[in-house]
Coordinates of C-alpha atoms in Angstrom, one line a residue:
M1 CA -41.5 224.7 216.2
Q2 CA -44.7 224.5 214.4
A3 CA -47.6 222.0 214.3
P4 CA -49.0 220.9 211.0
S5 CA -52.0 222.8 209.7
S6 CA -55.4 221.1 209.7
A7 CA -58.4 221.5 207.6
M8 CA -61.2 223.9 208.6
D9 CA -63.6 221.0 209.5
S10 CA -60.9 219.1 211.4
P11 CA -61.0 218.7 215.3
S12 CA -60.1 221.8 217.2
R13 CA -56.9 220.4 218.6
M14 CA -53.9 219.9 216.3
A15 CA -51.3 217.2 216.6
F16 CA -48.2 218.4 218.5
P17 CA -44.9 216.7 219.3
A18 CA -44.6 214.5 222.3
E19 CA -42.6 217.0 224.3
F20 CA -45.6 219.2 224.8
K21 CA -47.9 218.9 227.8
F22 CA -51.6 219.7 227.8
M23 CA -53.6 220.7 230.9
G24 CA -57.2 221.8 231.2
P25 CA -60.5 221.0 229.5
R26 CA -61.9 222.8 226.5
D27 CA -64.7 225.3 226.9
G28 CA -65.9 227.1 223.8
S29 CA -69.2 228.7 225.1
C30 CA -69.7 232.3 224.0
G31 CA -73.1 233.4 225.1
Q32 CA -76.1 234.9 223.4
Y33 CA -76.1 237.1 220.3
S34 CA -77.2 240.7 220.4
D35 CA -76.9 243.7 218.1
S36 CA -75.3 245.8 220.8
L37 CA -71.5 246.4 220.5
Y38 CA -70.6 249.5 222.4
G39 CA -72.3 252.5 223.9
S40 CA -73.7 254.7 221.2
S41 CA -72.5 257.9 222.9
T42 CA -69.0 257.4 221.6
S43 CA -70.1 257.8 218.0
T44 CA -70.9 261.5 218.5
L45 CA -67.7 262.5 220.2
A46 CA -64.7 263.9 218.3
Y47 CA -61.5 262.5 219.8
G48 CA -57.9 263.6 219.2
S49 CA -58.8 267.2 218.5
S50 CA -57.7 268.8 221.8
P51 CA -54.2 270.2 222.2
D52 CA -54.3 268.8 225.7
N53 CA -54.5 265.2 224.4
P54 CA -51.2 263.4 225.5
F55 CA -49.0 262.1 222.8
F56 CA -46.2 259.6 223.3
N57 CA -42.7 260.3 221.9
P58 CA -41.2 256.8 221.6
S59 CA -37.7 258.2 221.0
S60 CA -37.7 259.6 224.5
M61 CA -37.5 256.1 225.8
L62 CA -34.5 255.0 223.8
G63 CA -31.3 254.5 225.8
Q64 CA -33.1 254.2 229.1
S65 CA -32.1 251.3 231.4
G66 CA -33.9 248.1 230.5
L67 CA -35.2 249.3 227.2
K68 CA -33.4 248.3 224.0
L69 CA -34.4 248.1 220.4
P70 CA -32.8 246.6 217.4
S71 CA -31.2 249.3 215.3
Q72 CA -33.8 249.1 212.5
G73 CA -36.7 249.5 215.0
A74 CA -35.0 252.3 216.8
A75 CA -34.5 254.2 213.6
Q76 CA -38.2 253.7 212.7
I77 CA -39.3 255.0 216.1
K78 CA -36.9 258.0 215.9
H79 CA -38.4 258.8 212.5
L80 CA -41.7 259.4 214.2
A81 CA -40.4 261.8 216.8
P82 CA -40.6 265.0 214.8
C83 CA -44.3 264.5 214.3
V84 CA -45.1 264.5 218.0
H85 CA -47.4 267.3 219.2
P86 CA -44.9 269.9 220.6
G87 CA -46.9 270.8 223.7
S88 CA -48.0 267.4 224.9
A89 CA -47.1 265.1 227.8
V90 CA -45.7 261.6 227.4
A91 CA -48.8 259.4 227.3
A92 CA -50.3 258.0 224.1
S93 CA -49.5 255.4 221.6
A94 CA -46.5 255.4 219.3
A95 CA -48.9 255.3 216.3
V96 CA -50.6 258.5 217.4
A97 CA -47.1 260.1 217.5
S98 CA -47.0 259.9 213.8
C99 CA -49.8 262.4 213.4
P100 CA -49.2 266.1 212.8
P101 CA -50.0 268.7 215.5
A102 CA -53.8 268.6 216.1
S103 CA -56.1 271.3 215.1
P104 CA -59.8 271.7 216.2
A105 CA -60.8 269.9 212.9
S106 CA -58.1 267.3 213.0
T107 CA -58.9 263.8 211.9
C108 CA -55.8 262.4 213.8
V109 CA -56.6 258.9 215.0
D110 CA -57.3 258.5 218.8
L111 CA -56.7 255.6 221.1
L112 CA -60.4 255.4 222.0
H113 CA -61.3 254.5 218.4
C114 CA -60.8 250.9 217.2
S115 CA -59.4 250.3 213.7
L116 CA -61.0 248.0 211.2
P117 CA -58.2 245.4 211.6
T118 CA -58.9 245.3 215.3
L119 CA -62.7 245.0 214.9
L120 CA -62.4 242.3 212.3
G121 CA -59.7 240.4 214.2
T122 CA -61.8 240.2 217.4
C123 CA -65.4 240.2 216.1
E124 CA -66.3 236.6 217.1
M125 CA -65.7 237.4 220.7
L126 CA -68.5 240.1 220.7
G127 CA -71.5 237.9 220.3
H128 CA -73.5 239.5 223.1
G129 CA -74.4 242.9 224.5
M130 CA -71.8 245.2 226.1
E131 CA -72.3 247.5 229.0
D132 CA -71.9 251.2 228.4
R133 CA -70.4 253.0 231.5
T134 CA -70.9 256.5 230.0
S135 CA -73.3 257.4 232.8
I136 CA -70.7 256.8 235.4
C137 CA -67.9 258.5 233.5
R138 CA -69.9 261.6 233.0
Q139 CA -70.6 262.0 236.7
Q140 CA -66.9 262.1 237.5
D141 CA -66.0 265.7 238.5
A142 CA -63.2 266.7 236.1
Q143 CA -62.1 269.7 238.2
L144 CA -62.0 267.7 241.4
L145 CA -60.1 265.0 239.7
S146 CA -57.5 267.4 238.2
R147 CA -56.8 269.0 241.6
L148 CA -56.6 265.6 243.3
Q149 CA -54.2 264.1 240.7
V150 CA -51.8 267.0 240.9
E151 CA -51.6 266.6 244.7
T152 CA -51.4 262.8 244.8
K153 CA -49.1 261.8 241.9
C154 CA -45.9 260.0 242.5
Q155 CA -42.8 259.8 240.3
L156 CA -41.2 256.5 239.2
R157 CA -37.7 255.9 240.3
D158 CA -36.5 256.3 236.7
G159 CA -37.5 255.3 233.2
S160 CA -36.3 251.7 233.7
Q161 CA -39.6 251.2 235.7
R162 CA -41.9 252.1 232.8
P163 CA -42.1 248.6 231.3
L164 CA -42.8 247.1 234.7
F165 CA -46.3 248.6 235.3
V166 CA -49.4 249.7 233.5
V167 CA -52.4 249.8 235.9
A168 CA -53.7 248.5 239.2
P169 CA -57.3 249.0 240.3
L170 CA -57.0 248.9 244.1
D171 CA -60.0 247.7 246.2
V172 CA -60.3 249.5 249.5
L173 CA -62.5 248.8 252.5
V174 CA -63.5 251.6 254.9
T175 CA -64.0 251.1 258.6
R176 CA -65.2 253.7 261.0
D177 CA -64.6 254.2 264.7
N178 CA -67.1 255.5 267.3
A179 CA -66.0 259.0 266.7
G180 CA -66.7 258.7 263.0
R181 CA -63.1 258.7 261.8
N182 CA -62.5 256.7 258.7
Q183 CA -59.7 254.2 258.2
F184 CA -58.8 252.6 254.8
H185 CA -57.6 249.1 254.1
I186 CA -56.3 248.1 250.7
I187 CA -57.6 244.5 250.3
E188 CA -56.7 243.9 246.6
I189 CA -54.2 245.3 244.1
N190 CA -55.7 243.5 241.1
G191 CA -54.0 244.5 237.8
T192 CA -54.3 244.7 234.0
G193 CA -57.4 242.5 233.9
I194 CA -59.4 245.5 235.2
S195 CA -63.1 245.5 234.3
G196 CA -64.6 248.9 234.3
L197 CA -61.7 250.9 232.8
T198 CA -64.3 253.1 231.1
N199 CA -65.7 254.2 234.4
M200 CA -62.9 256.7 234.3
S201 CA -62.5 259.8 232.2
Q202 CA -61.5 259.5 228.6
E203 CA -58.1 261.2 229.3
S204 CA -57.3 258.6 232.0
V205 CA -58.3 255.8 229.7
R206 CA -56.1 257.2 227.0
A207 CA -53.1 257.3 229.4
V208 CA -53.6 253.6 230.3
L209 CA -53.9 252.6 226.7
A210 CA -50.7 254.7 226.0
S211 CA -48.8 252.5 228.4
F212 CA -49.9 249.4 226.5
A213 CA -48.8 251.2 223.3
E214 CA -45.4 251.5 224.8
A215 CA -45.1 247.8 225.5
P216 CA -43.7 246.9 222.0
L217 CA -40.6 248.9 222.9
S218 CA -39.6 246.0 225.2
L219 CA -41.2 243.1 223.3
L220 CA -38.6 242.6 220.6
Q221 CA -39.2 239.1 219.4
E222 CA -39.7 239.0 215.6
N223 CA -42.7 236.7 215.9
C224 CA -44.0 238.1 219.2
L225 CA -47.3 236.5 220.4
V226 CA -49.3 238.6 222.9
L227 CA -52.4 237.4 224.7
V228 CA -55.1 239.8 226.0
A229 CA -57.2 237.7 228.4
S230 CA -60.5 238.5 230.0
S231 CA -62.5 236.9 232.8
G232 CA -66.2 236.1 232.2
Q233 CA -66.5 232.4 231.6
E234 CA -66.2 231.6 235.3
T235 CA -69.8 232.6 235.9
F236 CA -73.2 232.3 234.1
P237 CA -73.8 233.6 231.5
P238 CA -70.2 232.9 230.5
V239 CA -69.5 236.3 228.9
S240 CA -67.9 239.6 229.8
R241 CA -70.0 242.7 229.4
T242 CA -66.9 244.9 229.3
L243 CA -65.0 242.9 226.7
H244 CA -64.9 246.0 224.5
E245 CA -62.4 247.5 226.9
K246 CA -59.9 244.6 226.0
M247 CA -60.4 245.5 222.3
L248 CA -59.0 248.9 223.2
Y249 CA -55.9 247.1 224.6
I250 CA -55.5 245.2 221.3
E251 CA -55.8 248.5 219.4
A252 CA -53.2 250.2 221.5
L253 CA -50.8 247.3 221.1
R254 CA -51.3 247.2 217.4
R255 CA -50.4 250.8 217.0
G256 CA -47.4 250.5 219.2
F257 CA -46.1 247.5 217.2
E258 CA -46.8 249.2 213.9
A259 CA -45.0 252.3 215.0
T260 CA -41.8 250.2 215.4
G261 CA -42.3 249.0 211.8
R262 CA -43.8 245.6 212.7
E263 CA -47.2 244.8 211.2
C264 CA -49.7 242.8 213.4
H265 CA -52.0 239.9 212.9
I266 CA -55.1 240.1 215.1
T267 CA -57.2 237.1 216.0
N268 CA -59.3 235.7 218.8
M269 CA -59.8 232.4 220.7
T270 CA -63.4 231.8 219.5
R271 CA -62.0 231.8 215.9
L272 CA -59.0 229.7 216.8
E273 CA -61.1 227.1 218.7
K274 CA -63.0 226.5 215.5
R275 CA -60.1 226.9 213.1
P276 CA -56.8 226.2 214.8
D277 CA -55.1 226.3 211.4
S278 CA -56.0 230.0 211.1
M279 CA -53.3 230.9 213.7
P280 CA -50.8 233.0 211.8
R281 CA -47.5 231.1 211.7
T282 CA -45.1 234.1 211.7
G283 CA -45.1 237.8 212.6
V284 CA -46.4 239.8 215.6
T285 CA -49.8 238.3 216.6
L286 CA -52.3 239.7 219.1
V287 CA -55.0 237.3 220.4
L288 CA -58.1 238.3 222.4
G289 CA -59.8 235.6 224.4
Y290 CA -61.3 234.4 227.7
M291 CA -58.9 233.0 230.3
K292 CA -60.6 229.6 230.2
Q293 CA -60.3 229.5 226.5
F294 CA -56.6 230.1 226.5
R295 CA -55.8 227.8 229.3
A296 CA -57.8 224.9 227.7
Q297 CA -55.4 225.1 224.7
F298 CA -52.1 225.8 226.4
M299 CA -49.2 223.4 226.3
L300 CA -45.7 223.6 227.8
D301 CA -42.6 222.9 225.8
A302 CA -40.7 220.5 228.0
T303 CA -37.4 221.6 226.6
T304 CA -37.7 225.4 226.5
H305 CA -40.4 225.7 229.2
N306 CA -42.2 228.1 226.9
V307 CA -46.0 228.3 227.0
M308 CA -47.3 227.3 223.6
L309 CA -50.6 228.2 221.9
F310 CA -51.5 226.4 218.7
G311 CA -47.8 225.6 218.1
R312 CA -46.4 229.1 218.8
P313 CA -44.6 230.3 221.9
V314 CA -46.4 233.0 223.9
H315 CA -44.2 236.0 224.8
A316 CA -46.5 238.3 226.8
A317 CA -49.9 238.3 228.4
I318 CA -52.2 241.0 229.9
N319 CA -54.2 240.1 233.0
D320 CA -52.4 239.5 236.3
R321 CA -54.7 236.8 237.6
F322 CA -54.4 235.0 234.2
V323 CA -50.6 235.0 234.4
L324 CA -50.5 233.6 238.0
N325 CA -53.0 230.9 236.9
I326 CA -50.7 229.9 234.1
M327 CA -47.8 229.6 236.6
H328 CA -50.0 227.2 238.6
Q329 CA -51.2 225.3 235.6
F330 CA -47.6 224.4 234.8
N331 CA -46.3 224.1 238.3
H332 CA -44.2 227.3 238.0
Q333 CA -42.1 225.7 235.3
V334 CA -42.7 228.5 232.8
D335 CA -39.5 230.4 231.7
L336 CA -40.2 234.0 232.8
T337 CA -37.2 235.2 230.9
T338 CA -39.0 234.7 227.7
F339 CA -42.6 235.2 228.9
T340 CA -43.7 238.6 230.2
S341 CA -46.6 240.0 232.1
L342 CA -47.4 243.6 231.3
N343 CA -47.6 244.2 235.1
A344 CA -44.4 242.6 236.2
G345 CA -45.6 242.3 239.7
F346 CA -48.6 240.1 238.7
A347 CA -48.2 237.9 241.7
A348 CA -49.2 240.8 244.0
G349 CA -52.2 241.6 241.8
A350 CA -53.5 238.0 242.0
D351 CA -52.4 236.7 245.4
K352 CA -53.8 238.6 248.3
G353 CA -51.2 237.1 250.7
I354 CA -48.4 238.7 248.7
A355 CA -50.3 242.0 248.5
Y356 CA -50.8 242.0 252.3
E357 CA -47.1 241.3 253.0
L358 CA -46.3 244.4 250.8
Y359 CA -49.0 246.4 252.6
N360 CA -47.6 245.6 256.0
Q361 CA -44.0 246.4 254.9
F362 CA -45.0 249.8 253.5
F363 CA -47.7 251.1 255.9
G364 CA -46.0 249.6 258.9
S365 CA -42.7 251.4 258.2
E366 CA -41.9 255.0 259.3
E367 CA -39.5 255.1 256.4
H368 CA -42.3 254.4 253.9
G369 CA -46.0 254.8 254.6
A370 CA -46.7 254.9 258.4
H371 CA -47.3 258.7 258.1
F372 CA -50.5 258.1 256.2
G373 CA -52.8 258.5 259.1
V374 CA -56.0 257.5 257.2
M375 CA -54.5 254.1 256.4
A376 CA -54.7 251.0 258.6
P377 CA -51.1 250.3 259.7
S378 CA -51.3 246.6 259.0
M379 CA -53.4 243.8 257.6
D380 CA -54.2 240.9 260.0
F381 CA -53.7 237.7 257.9
Q382 CA -52.1 234.3 257.7
K383 CA -51.4 232.0 254.8
A384 CA -52.6 228.4 254.6
Q385 CA -50.8 226.2 252.2
T386 CA -53.0 223.1 252.6
R387 CA -56.6 222.3 253.3
E388 CA -55.6 220.9 256.7
Q389 CA -53.7 224.1 257.6
L390 CA -56.6 226.2 256.5
L391 CA -59.0 224.3 258.8
E392 CA -56.5 224.6 261.7
I393 CA -56.1 228.3 261.3
I394 CA -59.8 229.0 261.1
K395 CA -60.5 226.8 264.2
A396 CA -57.7 228.5 266.2
R397 CA -58.9 232.0 265.4
L398 CA -62.5 231.2 266.3
D399 CA -61.5 229.3 269.5
N400 CA -59.2 232.1 270.6
G401 CA -62.0 234.8 270.2
Q402 CA -60.1 236.6 267.5
G403 CA -63.4 237.6 265.9
P404 CA -65.0 236.5 262.6
V405 CA -62.7 235.0 260.0
V406 CA -62.6 235.5 256.2
I407 CA -60.8 233.1 253.8
K408 CA -59.7 234.2 250.3
P409 CA -58.2 232.1 247.5
Q410 CA -55.5 233.3 245.1
G411 CA -56.0 233.7 241.4
T412 CA -59.8 234.2 241.4
G413 CA -62.5 236.9 240.9
C414 CA -66.2 237.5 241.4
G415 CA -65.9 236.6 245.1
H416 CA -65.4 232.9 244.2
G417 CA -63.9 230.9 247.1
I418 CA -64.4 233.7 249.7
E419 CA -66.1 232.4 252.8
F420 CA -67.0 234.1 256.1
F421 CA -67.0 232.4 259.5
F422 CA -68.9 233.9 262.4
A423 CA -68.8 232.3 265.8
P424 CA -70.3 230.0 266.9
Q425 CA -69.5 227.6 264.1
T426 CA -69.4 223.8 264.4
Q427 CA -66.4 222.0 263.0
E428 CA -68.8 220.4 260.5
E429 CA -69.9 223.8 259.3
V430 CA -66.3 225.0 259.0
V431 CA -65.3 221.9 256.9
E432 CA -68.4 222.3 254.7
K433 CA -67.5 226.0 253.9
V434 CA -63.8 225.2 253.3
D435 CA -64.6 222.3 251.0
R436 CA -67.1 224.4 249.1
A437 CA -64.5 227.1 248.6
L438 CA -62.0 224.7 247.3
Q439 CA -64.5 223.0 245.0
T440 CA -65.8 226.3 243.6
V441 CA -62.3 227.5 242.7
G442 CA -61.3 224.2 241.3
S443 CA -64.3 223.8 239.0
N444 CA -64.6 227.4 237.9
Y445 CA -61.0 228.0 237.2
N446 CA -59.7 224.5 236.3
M447 CA -57.2 224.8 239.2
Q448 CA -56.2 221.6 240.8
C449 CA -54.9 223.5 243.8
G450 CA -58.4 224.8 244.5
G451 CA -57.0 228.3 245.0
L452 CA -54.4 227.3 247.6
P453 CA -52.6 228.9 249.3
F454 CA -55.5 230.7 250.9
T455 CA -55.2 234.0 252.8
V456 CA -57.0 233.9 256.1
C457 CA -57.9 237.4 257.5
G458 CA -59.8 239.0 260.3
F459 CA -63.2 240.2 259.4
L460 CA -63.5 244.0 259.0
D461 CA -66.9 245.5 259.9
T462 CA -67.0 248.0 257.2
A463 CA -69.0 251.2 256.7
A464 CA -72.3 251.4 255.0
I465 CA -74.1 254.1 253.0
N466 CA -75.8 256.4 255.4
S467 CA -78.0 259.1 253.9
E468 CA -79.8 260.2 257.0
V469 CA -79.0 263.8 256.4
G470 CA -81.3 265.3 253.8
E471 CA -82.3 262.3 251.7
T472 CA -82.9 258.6 251.6
H473 CA -80.7 256.7 249.1
K474 CA -82.0 253.5 247.6
M475 CA -78.9 251.7 248.9
N476 CA -79.0 253.1 252.4
G477 CA -77.5 250.5 254.8
H478 CA -75.6 248.7 252.0
K479 CA -71.9 248.1 252.7
F480 CA -69.4 249.4 250.0
E481 CA -65.8 249.4 249.0
L482 CA -63.8 251.9 247.0
R483 CA -61.9 251.4 243.8
I484 CA -58.8 253.6 243.4
V485 CA -57.3 253.0 240.0
V486 CA -53.5 253.7 240.0
Y487 CA -52.1 254.0 236.5
R488 CA -48.9 255.1 234.9
S489 CA -48.8 258.2 232.7
G490 CA -45.2 258.5 231.4
D491 CA -42.9 258.5 234.4
E492 CA -45.7 259.4 236.8
L493 CA -48.2 257.3 238.8
L494 CA -51.6 258.8 239.0
A495 CA -54.7 257.9 241.1
F496 CA -58.3 258.0 239.8
P497 CA -60.9 257.5 242.5
S498 CA -63.2 255.6 240.2
I499 CA -66.2 254.1 241.9
A500 CA -67.8 252.9 245.1
K501 CA -68.8 249.3 244.7
V502 CA -72.0 248.6 246.6
A503 CA -73.2 245.3 248.0
R504 CA -76.5 244.2 246.4
E505 CA -78.3 243.7 249.8
A506 CA -78.4 245.8 252.9
F507 CA -76.3 244.5 255.9
D508 CA -78.3 242.9 258.7
P509 CA -76.3 242.5 262.0
E510 CA -78.7 239.8 263.0
H511 CA -77.7 237.7 259.9
P512 CA -74.1 238.9 259.3
S513 CA -73.0 235.9 257.2
N514 CA -75.2 236.8 254.2
K515 CA -72.6 237.0 251.4
K516 CA -74.9 239.1 249.3
S517 CA -74.5 241.9 251.8
L518 CA -70.7 241.4 252.3
I519 CA -69.2 240.9 248.8
N520 CA -69.1 244.1 246.7
N521 CA -68.5 242.5 243.3
I522 CA -70.1 244.3 240.3
T523 CA -69.9 241.4 237.9
T524 CA -71.5 238.9 240.3
S525 CA -74.3 241.3 241.4
A526 CA -75.1 242.2 237.8
K527 CA -75.2 238.6 236.5
E528 CA -77.2 237.2 239.4
T529 CA -79.8 240.0 239.2
A530 CA -79.8 240.3 235.4
T531 CA -79.2 244.1 235.7
A532 CA -76.5 246.5 234.6
G533 CA -73.4 246.6 236.7
A534 CA -73.8 250.4 237.0
E535 CA -76.7 249.7 239.3
F536 CA -74.2 248.7 242.0
M537 CA -71.7 251.5 241.7
L538 CA -71.4 255.2 242.4
P539 CA -69.0 257.6 240.7
L540 CA -66.3 258.3 243.3
A541 CA -64.8 261.5 241.9
N542 CA -68.0 263.2 242.9
T543 CA -68.8 265.3 245.9
H544 CA -72.3 264.0 246.3
T545 CA -71.1 260.4 246.4
L546 CA -68.4 261.4 249.0
G547 CA -71.2 262.8 251.1
L548 CA -73.3 259.6 250.9
L549 CA -70.2 257.6 251.9
G550 CA -69.2 259.9 254.7
I551 CA -65.7 260.5 253.2
S552 CA -64.2 263.9 253.1
L553 CA -62.2 265.3 250.2
E554 CA -59.2 265.5 252.4
E555 CA -59.4 261.8 253.4
L556 CA -59.8 260.8 249.7
T557 CA -56.8 262.9 248.8
E558 CA -54.7 261.2 251.4
L559 CA -55.9 257.8 250.4
C560 CA -55.0 258.5 246.7
T561 CA -51.6 259.8 247.8
A562 CA -51.0 256.6 249.8
S563 CA -52.2 254.5 246.9
T564 CA -49.7 255.9 244.3
H565 CA -46.9 255.7 246.8
F566 CA -47.8 252.1 247.7
I567 CA -47.7 251.1 244.1
R568 CA -44.4 252.9 243.6
Y569 CA -43.1 250.8 246.6
T570 CA -44.4 247.6 244.9
I571 CA -42.7 248.5 241.6
D572 CA -39.5 249.1 243.6
Q573 CA -39.7 245.7 245.1
V574 CA -40.3 244.1 241.7
Q575 CA -37.1 245.6 240.5
D576 CA -35.0 245.2 243.7
N577 CA -36.4 241.9 245.1
P578 CA -37.9 240.0 242.1
E579 CA -37.8 236.7 243.9
V580 CA -40.6 237.9 246.2
F581 CA -42.9 237.8 243.1
G582 CA -41.5 234.5 241.7
L583 CA -39.5 236.4 239.1
P584 CA -36.0 235.5 237.9
A585 CA -33.2 237.7 239.5

């Protein structure tokens, strides 16, 4: 089904048949212009020359459960197999597999380099400066990380789980008892929309990109349309300073598709908003854009229940929160047999309530994760389906002396919609905060539900940076949370202790409800202070940082082990109980 083409100077919305539905306003803002594109440090590095670089053998996946290719595509992938570096692990794109064994002077293309088609196809999106995270990456201790990953990795059940998962950057709070013992709480799973991928080492980034390069093995539609969505337009200025990381996603996908013999068109939403007729009508097409840009142009085919973009059905999307918001946009009427999220368990990545249910099942069970002594055994939470229920739960918790309360919406980022309630609070104050949360989510994300259902949690009085021994750190007294990135490398799940995210203001017990001292969001802190996001983070795979945070290497190792095994449990549930995630059986 195609809509008629329009002239370049015609309105940005094309005419579609009556069976389509449209939801959401248009928003085409793209920020200021700058000459900066990416950190200059990458231009002096020679990638792809190390014999340790992982290369992906696509033929190794053929015949595994859940992975099928048409005979022509299978033959093309098998043709690449003899070119795979003989001593390498399963982990990079199918396109890289076509290169001969690397030598120190090899010019073999690397996943951390963008091709000219990718640059030209996405260039309109990059009309502003990008943030270079090289300084964080360089401070990650490679030897510490190598030892830790060997000790904490977790095997997938089998190869059938490979298409179900790419990456999950877990956010972890740290509480501390009177004896100084740390306890960890995973408060968000997140997903493929990760901002800050390049805080990690280049080898880890390559492994993540390699999983994206594998995706075409299970995306078999002849005219496959894949969306790579970024957050950024929900706050001012309405841009993402790490959008270049999503360009790497596009590049990995392009190479993966082309390795199966399918050429790719690459375009972006800023171009398509101005020239809808420029959407390629056939062939594999990759589109980079902001979530709000995509959702403003989506329609739903009332007959097939396919999400449509400029007359073409969408087959896959990258960004867990984006996918959940699409489900809400069309009242969960989307056909998930023809539309794929590249983290199949996207609901757990975007809905904290689902994540906490999984957490309690895993860490509360002797069979699964109760033996991880550093982990909190459960998360104290309730779900509120309506505004009235939300108000009732908050009031009951405060009246019963259950301590301070936190409310969290689903499908949002940047701390939007999160509110804290410290007793005493009048009913008028509670109502004001709840309505503010609902309005913030509704306006910033074009979500009529306002982020409902909300997750209502007990407040955790988390640890702060304490550098009393030997030095005074500029963020002494600031609360923090940890980011543990779990990603798939072949058939293994690996953990990368990426950063500590630090609140922009020190915590004051006399004024505990100051959100600037409670929410550790890098994007929000950077935008509201007009500084680089790196100012509010510390490299976590670093012994000096661990000392500042009061976390031992043994504790970090156990946390990373718990994280990989928790994600393995989540993937198992996606496969065994898909209805928990709103997926078809």
